[in-house]
Amino acid sequence: MTQPTPDIRTKPPCSREDALAVLTRLREQKHIAYFAGGCVRDELLGRTPKDYDVATDAAPDRVRRLFPRTQAVGQAFGVILVRQGGSVVEVATFRSDGNYGDGRRPDTVTFSTPEHDAQRRDFTINGLFLDPLDNGRVIDFVGGQADLQSRTLRAIGDPAQRFAEDHLRLLRAVRFAARFDLTIEPATAAAILRDAPLLKRISPERIADELRLALTPPTRSLAWRLLWEFRLGQTAFRSPPFFPAPSTDPERSLFLRVSPGRPITLGLALAGAALDLQIQAGNEVPAIVQKKHLHSLIHALRHSLKISNDESEEMQYTFEALGPLLADEPPALAALKRFRARPVADNTQSLLDALQDGGQHVMRIDELRPRLAALDAVDCAPAPLITGDDLTAAGLMPGPVFKRVLDAVYDAQLEGRIGIRAEGLAMALQLARKPV
Ligand code: ATP
Ligand code: MG
């Protein structure tokens, strides 16, 4: 039976047990093999790694011969995926990276030693190896243990050179510093600040991947502050509506008030970020949430960050629901029920909470709160009493009038003004006869 092709970016996480089995087999064959990178860092921090990677001196061909089920995903980089138990274990041959011609990845790699392999990694905390077959001995060529202990994020080697090689490391620095609450060591920090403009050369997809990791966990508040402190935000959010790039003031930041301490989705994070940046650029909330303005904003954001359709729709729905809730006229009961029935209503409510916390629309949101809470135990999306088929059966011609009539009848149903189908039909016929 052929195995489905694992994609290295979406491969299932690998358990310690399965990685250990692969590592043990390599060692039985007299190879060097260690746990490497993020999993070592996480174990030393007392956290459960989401993934285990194995590094070895066995060349990729050799790895493929040693295991029955493998796939070369980056053989040029020495990376082989090994299926083991329920996991896909990433096995990488120790390597040194050659010249970086494109600011993203090395032109060549040569297979080398653990020490050189540690040196091609990005930050000292990510440059550690661990030998699980020798009492968890840590093999540290880069001072990563001391940096973990003192909670320091430090580039391995010359920071300027490392960011020039691969510009994505600029964002990775922010992500790791925020995730583990690390202080960025001064030379590394100075290099990030100086090289921040290089981020422009990184593709929107890769930037979005990093933002997804940085801006969705509870540690996003520090990531957000660091993004602007290091002037990476301007490039990451390079949509024209944000120009001229606002200087963001963390104290006034709406983003920091969105569901603090809780994980959120990228859709909500981006809606919060966009709202924050628009407010900080001097726009008023009612103007921002106006349909036309909002759509151009969302379009631009979608264009500058290549995110999935689901994420993009979630961002749009989260954001656009604010309009009717904050319009001059308070929303009627039907509008509130329609809002609550949307799958992203909780997201939009997080934005409302954030706005109120920041002193915006305080009275309106105070008014909405008990009204929305009262709907928690209510079915906000009952089946409509009548449908288009009923209108056709009653002799009406399908057309734009259908939507107008059905919307009005459904609103009446949601507000309890009508309760049975006959009342719905009577209302529909009366409305259909009325000129618009
Ligand atoms: P996470 O828990 O978020 O997956 P991680 O440390 O495992 O964190 P990965 O992106 O999975 O991060 O990469 C695995 C390891 O590969 C890193 O720990 C690091 O040693 C190395 N690495 C990854 N990306 C880079 C890069 N752009 N430059 C240098 N080394 C890198
Ligand atoms: Mg990882």
XYZ file of C-alpha atoms and ligand atoms in Angstrom:
468
model
C 0.000 0.000 0.000
C 1.338 3.407 -0.834
C 1.552 5.879 1.997
C 0.102 9.347 1.538
C 2.854 11.840 0.945
C 3.693 13.703 4.162
C 4.357 17.380 3.651
C 7.103 18.635 5.901
C 5.104 21.754 6.765
C 1.964 19.870 7.703
C 3.475 16.649 8.938
C 1.868 15.320 12.116
C 3.803 16.052 15.302
C 6.232 13.369 16.291
C 6.173 11.719 19.709
C 9.253 11.293 21.889
C 8.774 7.553 21.854
C 8.835 7.309 18.063
C 11.764 9.712 17.715
C 13.625 7.680 20.336
C 13.015 4.474 18.365
C 14.498 6.049 15.222
C 17.423 7.470 17.166
C 18.118 4.105 18.821
C 18.216 2.325 15.474
C 20.739 4.857 14.139
C 22.890 4.361 17.230
C 22.758 0.583 16.894
C 24.271 1.118 13.461
C 27.123 3.064 15.103
C 25.956 6.461 13.948
C 25.880 9.604 16.001
C 22.277 10.614 16.605
C 20.803 13.214 18.936
C 17.564 15.001 19.580
C 18.080 18.463 18.109
C 16.778 22.009 18.188
C 13.367 22.995 19.518
C 12.626 19.754 21.372
C 15.830 20.049 23.425
C 15.065 23.667 24.270
C 11.532 22.758 25.321
C 12.622 19.808 27.474
C 15.199 21.960 29.250
C 12.513 24.565 29.899
C 10.299 21.854 31.387
C 7.782 22.162 28.554
C 6.360 19.363 26.466
C 7.796 19.640 22.945
C 5.177 19.520 20.224
C 7.649 17.769 17.972
C 10.948 15.878 18.160
C 13.656 16.187 15.511
C 16.614 13.848 15.145
C 20.040 14.925 13.844
C 22.608 12.359 12.755
C 25.913 11.854 10.973
C 24.276 9.233 8.732
C 24.003 10.576 5.194
C 20.490 10.836 3.719
C 20.988 7.744 1.489
C 22.034 5.786 4.497
C 18.966 6.930 6.473
C 16.764 5.828 3.599
C 18.384 2.394 3.590
C 18.073 1.959 7.346
C 14.329 2.541 7.548
C 11.652 0.868 5.495
C 9.287 3.784 5.174
C 10.967 7.056 4.310
C 10.489 10.047 2.156
C 13.074 12.546 0.985
C 11.505 15.960 1.374
C 14.654 17.977 1.399
C 17.312 15.510 0.432
C 19.528 18.343 -0.798
C 19.344 19.727 2.742
C 19.801 16.292 4.212
C 16.267 15.944 5.558
C 14.505 12.592 5.407
C 11.090 11.864 6.866
C 10.863 8.481 8.551
C 7.517 6.912 9.356
C 7.712 5.326 12.766
C 4.747 4.220 14.863
C 2.124 6.905 14.494
C 4.712 9.594 13.819
C 6.656 11.048 10.976
C 10.140 11.680 12.348
C 12.290 14.316 10.697
C 15.853 13.031 10.469
C 18.428 15.598 9.371
C 22.048 14.906 8.555
C 24.480 17.247 10.352
C 25.331 19.945 7.856
C 26.961 23.286 7.210
C 25.164 25.819 5.096
C 26.986 27.410 2.171
C 26.447 30.899 0.839
C 22.934 32.387 1.105
C 22.320 34.008 -2.272
C 18.646 34.871 -1.900
C 18.162 35.882 1.733
C 16.127 32.765 2.364
C 18.070 29.562 2.018
C 21.608 28.376 1.373
C 22.757 27.806 -2.218
C 24.610 24.684 -1.133
C 24.966 22.537 1.946
C 27.725 20.156 2.957
C 27.286 17.334 5.397
C 29.419 17.910 8.441
C 29.750 17.563 12.184
C 27.425 18.232 15.146
C 29.440 21.331 15.968
C 29.030 22.851 12.509
C 25.397 21.842 12.473
C 24.840 23.743 15.718
C 26.491 26.788 14.184
C 24.189 26.969 11.197
C 21.120 27.154 13.468
C 19.555 30.510 14.269
C 19.594 31.193 18.016
C 21.629 29.653 20.801
C 18.515 28.306 22.530
C 17.701 26.450 19.288
C 21.234 25.149 18.772
C 21.315 22.392 21.393
C 21.510 18.607 21.077
C 20.470 16.061 23.663
C 21.440 12.429 23.997
C 18.464 10.531 25.423
C 20.563 7.344 25.613
C 23.110 8.982 27.897
C 20.985 10.301 30.756
C 19.809 13.279 28.792
C 23.329 14.651 28.327
C 23.171 18.021 26.612
C 25.659 18.737 23.839
C 26.093 22.486 23.713
C 28.501 24.122 21.257
C 26.866 27.535 21.320
C 26.191 28.483 24.947
C 22.508 27.762 24.616
C 22.117 26.352 28.121
C 23.457 29.480 29.778
C 21.188 31.619 27.596
C 18.183 29.501 28.468
C 19.041 29.899 32.116
C 19.399 33.661 31.894
C 16.428 33.871 29.531
C 18.386 35.430 26.698
C 17.732 35.271 22.980
C 21.063 35.458 21.159
C 21.906 34.859 17.524
C 24.537 32.177 16.959
C 27.683 33.808 15.544
C 27.620 37.277 14.008
C 24.022 38.547 14.282
C 24.208 40.846 11.251
C 25.477 38.033 9.082
C 22.827 35.627 10.334
C 19.964 38.021 9.569
C 21.484 38.868 6.192
C 21.602 35.156 5.331
C 17.964 34.478 6.143
C 15.725 37.479 6.759
C 12.925 35.395 8.200
C 15.083 35.027 11.308
C 14.147 38.641 12.127
C 10.585 37.534 12.784
C 11.643 34.257 14.351
C 13.600 36.296 16.920
C 10.464 38.161 17.938
C 8.424 34.975 18.018
C 10.846 33.078 20.266
C 11.565 36.053 22.538
C 7.824 36.500 23.094
C 7.010 32.828 23.446
C 9.622 32.218 26.137
C 9.705 35.731 27.582
C 13.361 36.245 26.704
C 15.452 39.388 26.658
C 17.040 39.933 23.281
C 20.782 40.292 23.793
C 22.028 43.798 22.788
C 24.107 42.891 19.698
C 21.285 40.680 18.401
C 18.752 43.435 19.124
C 20.853 46.070 17.359
C 21.165 43.838 14.293
C 17.406 43.211 14.156
C 16.685 46.917 14.329
C 19.201 47.714 11.624
C 18.184 44.872 9.311
C 14.410 45.139 9.825
C 13.875 46.548 6.299
C 15.261 43.292 4.838
C 12.021 41.608 5.844
C 10.513 43.177 2.705
C 12.213 40.490 0.663
C 10.398 37.676 2.435
C 7.270 36.293 0.815
C 3.851 37.138 2.288
C 3.188 33.425 2.880
C 6.241 32.996 5.078
C 5.524 36.210 6.955
C 1.952 35.053 7.536
C 3.225 31.698 8.808
C 5.382 33.488 11.372
C 2.628 35.909 12.364
C 0.282 32.969 12.889
C 2.748 31.530 15.389
C 3.567 34.859 17.031
C 0.166 36.532 17.249
C -2.239 33.755 18.242
C -0.938 32.457 21.618
C -1.353 34.446 24.846
C 2.270 35.585 24.543
C 1.223 37.712 21.546
C 1.223 40.840 23.690
C 5.005 40.766 23.931
C 5.298 39.739 20.270
C 3.174 42.742 19.275
C 5.300 45.149 21.310
C 8.511 43.694 19.879
C 7.185 43.832 16.308
C 6.847 47.593 16.574
C 9.865 48.153 18.794
C 12.013 46.554 16.100
C 10.103 48.195 13.227
C 9.156 44.859 11.748
C 5.434 45.580 11.972
C 5.594 48.158 9.186
C 6.843 45.519 6.769
C 4.777 42.630 8.064
C 1.595 44.716 7.633
C 2.588 46.311 4.385
C -0.918 47.009 3.114
C -1.397 50.414 1.541
C -4.228 51.373 3.955
C -1.677 51.392 6.742
C 0.568 53.920 5.034
C 2.117 56.051 6.227
C 2.994 53.399 8.751
C 1.731 54.575 12.127
C 4.071 54.512 15.054
C 2.163 52.385 17.478
C 1.926 53.278 21.102
C 1.568 50.080 23.142
C -0.369 51.923 25.830
C -3.046 52.885 23.322
C -2.986 49.566 21.509
C -6.337 47.901 20.991
C -4.591 44.700 19.896
C -3.227 44.211 23.413
C -6.756 44.331 24.805
C -8.127 41.542 22.612
C -8.812 38.514 24.862
C -5.669 39.010 26.954
C -4.217 35.785 28.315
C -6.180 33.561 25.956
C -5.244 31.941 22.652
C -7.036 33.426 19.648
C -7.281 32.586 15.954
C -5.328 34.357 13.237
C -8.594 35.757 11.860
C -9.326 37.514 15.152
C -5.705 38.550 15.604
C -5.633 40.211 12.191
C -9.010 41.874 12.669
C -7.719 43.224 16.007
C -4.439 44.295 14.451
C -6.142 46.079 11.563
C -8.553 47.861 13.892
C -5.701 48.867 16.177
C -3.571 50.244 13.348
C -6.479 52.136 11.843
C -7.330 53.741 15.181
C -3.693 54.622 15.782
C -3.536 56.157 12.324
C -6.181 58.584 13.557
C -9.359 57.077 12.090
C -12.617 56.929 14.046
C -14.182 53.528 14.662
C -17.513 54.267 12.908
C -15.588 55.298 9.805
C -13.350 52.231 9.954
C -16.252 49.795 10.151
C -18.149 51.430 7.307
C -18.737 48.746 4.698
C -16.759 50.316 1.875
C -13.786 51.266 3.968
C -13.757 47.912 5.711
C -13.800 45.979 2.478
C -10.862 47.821 1.005
C -8.979 47.288 4.247
C -9.696 43.560 4.266
C -8.863 43.254 0.607
C -5.497 44.933 1.151
C -4.693 42.822 4.162
C -5.600 39.675 2.275
C -3.386 40.742 -0.551
C -0.352 41.611 1.539
C -0.487 38.526 3.774
C -1.239 35.315 1.962
C -3.506 33.592 4.462
C -5.932 30.740 3.922
C -9.453 31.427 2.681
C -10.873 30.230 5.988
C -8.690 32.617 7.934
C -9.450 35.425 5.599
C -13.200 34.880 5.830
C -13.020 34.632 9.580
C -11.176 37.940 9.698
C -13.750 39.542 7.415
C -16.819 38.247 9.258
C -15.343 39.096 12.651
C -14.647 42.611 11.535
C -17.716 43.438 9.482
C -20.175 42.434 12.218
C -18.985 45.449 14.199
C -20.684 47.859 11.785
C -24.358 47.195 12.649
C -23.587 46.874 16.364
C -21.921 50.277 16.515
C -24.163 52.125 14.039
C -25.864 55.345 15.196
C -29.121 53.486 15.813
C -28.784 50.672 18.377
C -29.404 47.307 16.706
C -32.932 45.875 16.854
C -33.504 42.483 18.446
C -33.564 40.756 15.044
C -30.162 42.239 14.141
C -28.754 41.079 17.474
C -30.068 37.565 16.959
C -28.683 37.477 13.437
C -25.351 38.568 14.877
C -25.362 35.932 17.640
C -26.162 33.240 15.099
C -22.905 33.891 13.233
C -20.113 31.447 13.971
C -17.659 34.277 14.611
C -19.870 36.185 17.058
C -17.541 35.416 19.979
C -14.653 36.882 18.019
C -16.561 40.068 17.351
C -17.515 40.239 21.017
C -13.819 40.051 21.883
C -13.302 43.111 19.685
C -16.177 44.872 21.433
C -14.639 44.103 24.832
C -11.302 45.417 23.600
C -12.858 48.611 22.259
C -14.690 49.230 25.490
C -11.606 48.514 27.556
C -9.824 51.138 25.480
C -12.538 53.676 26.216
C -14.290 53.482 22.823
C -18.081 53.226 22.428
C -18.365 52.511 26.138
C -22.053 53.344 26.501
C -23.183 51.417 23.448
C -21.205 48.345 24.446
C -22.585 48.601 27.990
C -26.050 48.610 26.479
C -25.323 45.644 24.232
C -23.793 43.461 26.903
C -26.957 42.449 28.844
C -28.944 42.229 25.606
C -26.420 39.805 24.136
C -26.109 37.854 27.385
C -29.890 37.395 27.401
C -29.577 35.644 24.049
C -27.190 32.985 25.352
C -30.042 30.625 26.182
C -32.104 31.505 23.108
C -32.184 29.828 19.702
C -31.021 32.752 17.571
C -31.292 30.889 14.267
C -34.692 29.145 14.182
C -35.808 27.620 10.888
C -37.629 30.331 8.910
C -41.432 30.126 9.025
C -41.622 30.647 5.278
C -39.224 30.229 2.367
C -38.975 31.282 -1.245
C -40.907 28.153 -2.222
C -43.898 29.420 -0.225
C -43.758 32.708 -2.102
C -43.600 30.955 -5.470
C -46.512 28.704 -4.458
C -48.459 31.842 -3.557
C -47.997 33.036 -7.136
C -45.213 35.559 -6.658
C -42.522 35.897 -9.306
C -39.004 35.197 -8.004
C -36.830 38.311 -8.062
C -35.159 40.872 -5.831
C -38.405 41.346 -3.952
C -38.044 37.830 -2.533
C -35.031 38.670 -0.462
C -36.547 41.884 0.847
C -39.756 40.134 1.834
C -38.111 37.045 3.336
C -35.674 39.182 5.338
C -38.506 41.279 6.753
C -40.592 38.211 7.617
C -37.622 36.514 9.269
C -36.906 39.676 11.278
C -40.546 39.646 12.453
C -40.164 35.996 13.411
C -36.938 36.663 15.311
C -38.635 39.484 17.201
C -41.689 37.370 18.040
C -44.057 39.613 16.083
C -45.253 36.543 14.195
C -45.222 32.975 15.436
C -46.829 30.689 12.865
C -46.481 30.026 9.172
C -49.857 31.506 8.222
C -48.871 34.818 9.812
C -45.614 34.714 7.886
C -47.395 34.150 4.602
C -49.925 36.909 5.243
C -47.140 39.330 6.072
C -45.159 38.313 3.000
C -48.078 38.845 0.648
C -48.823 42.215 2.149
C -45.167 43.280 1.825
C -44.859 41.980 -1.707
C -47.754 44.144 -2.789
C -46.230 47.245 -1.252
C -43.954 49.300 -3.492
C -40.370 49.524 -2.157
P 8.761 25.211 17.244
O 8.520 24.598 18.572
O 8.043 26.504 17.048
O 8.594 24.267 16.087
P 11.530 24.932 16.646
O 12.739 25.427 17.357
O 11.339 23.464 16.577
O 10.287 25.650 17.292
P 11.451 24.935 13.800
O 11.078 26.047 12.883
O 10.592 23.726 13.844
O 11.583 25.592 15.233
O 12.933 24.525 13.420
C 13.647 23.451 14.054
C 15.089 23.880 14.298
O 15.738 24.162 13.051
C 15.231 25.158 15.116
O 15.238 24.879 16.494
C 16.553 25.681 14.632
O 17.624 25.016 15.259
C 16.576 25.285 13.170
N 16.028 26.354 12.286
C 14.763 26.456 11.838
N 14.597 27.523 11.041
C 15.805 28.115 10.970
C 16.305 29.252 10.281
N 15.496 30.011 9.542
N 17.601 29.550 10.435
C 18.427 28.774 11.192
N 18.020 27.697 11.856
C 16.733 27.359 11.765
Mg 9.736 22.520 15.414
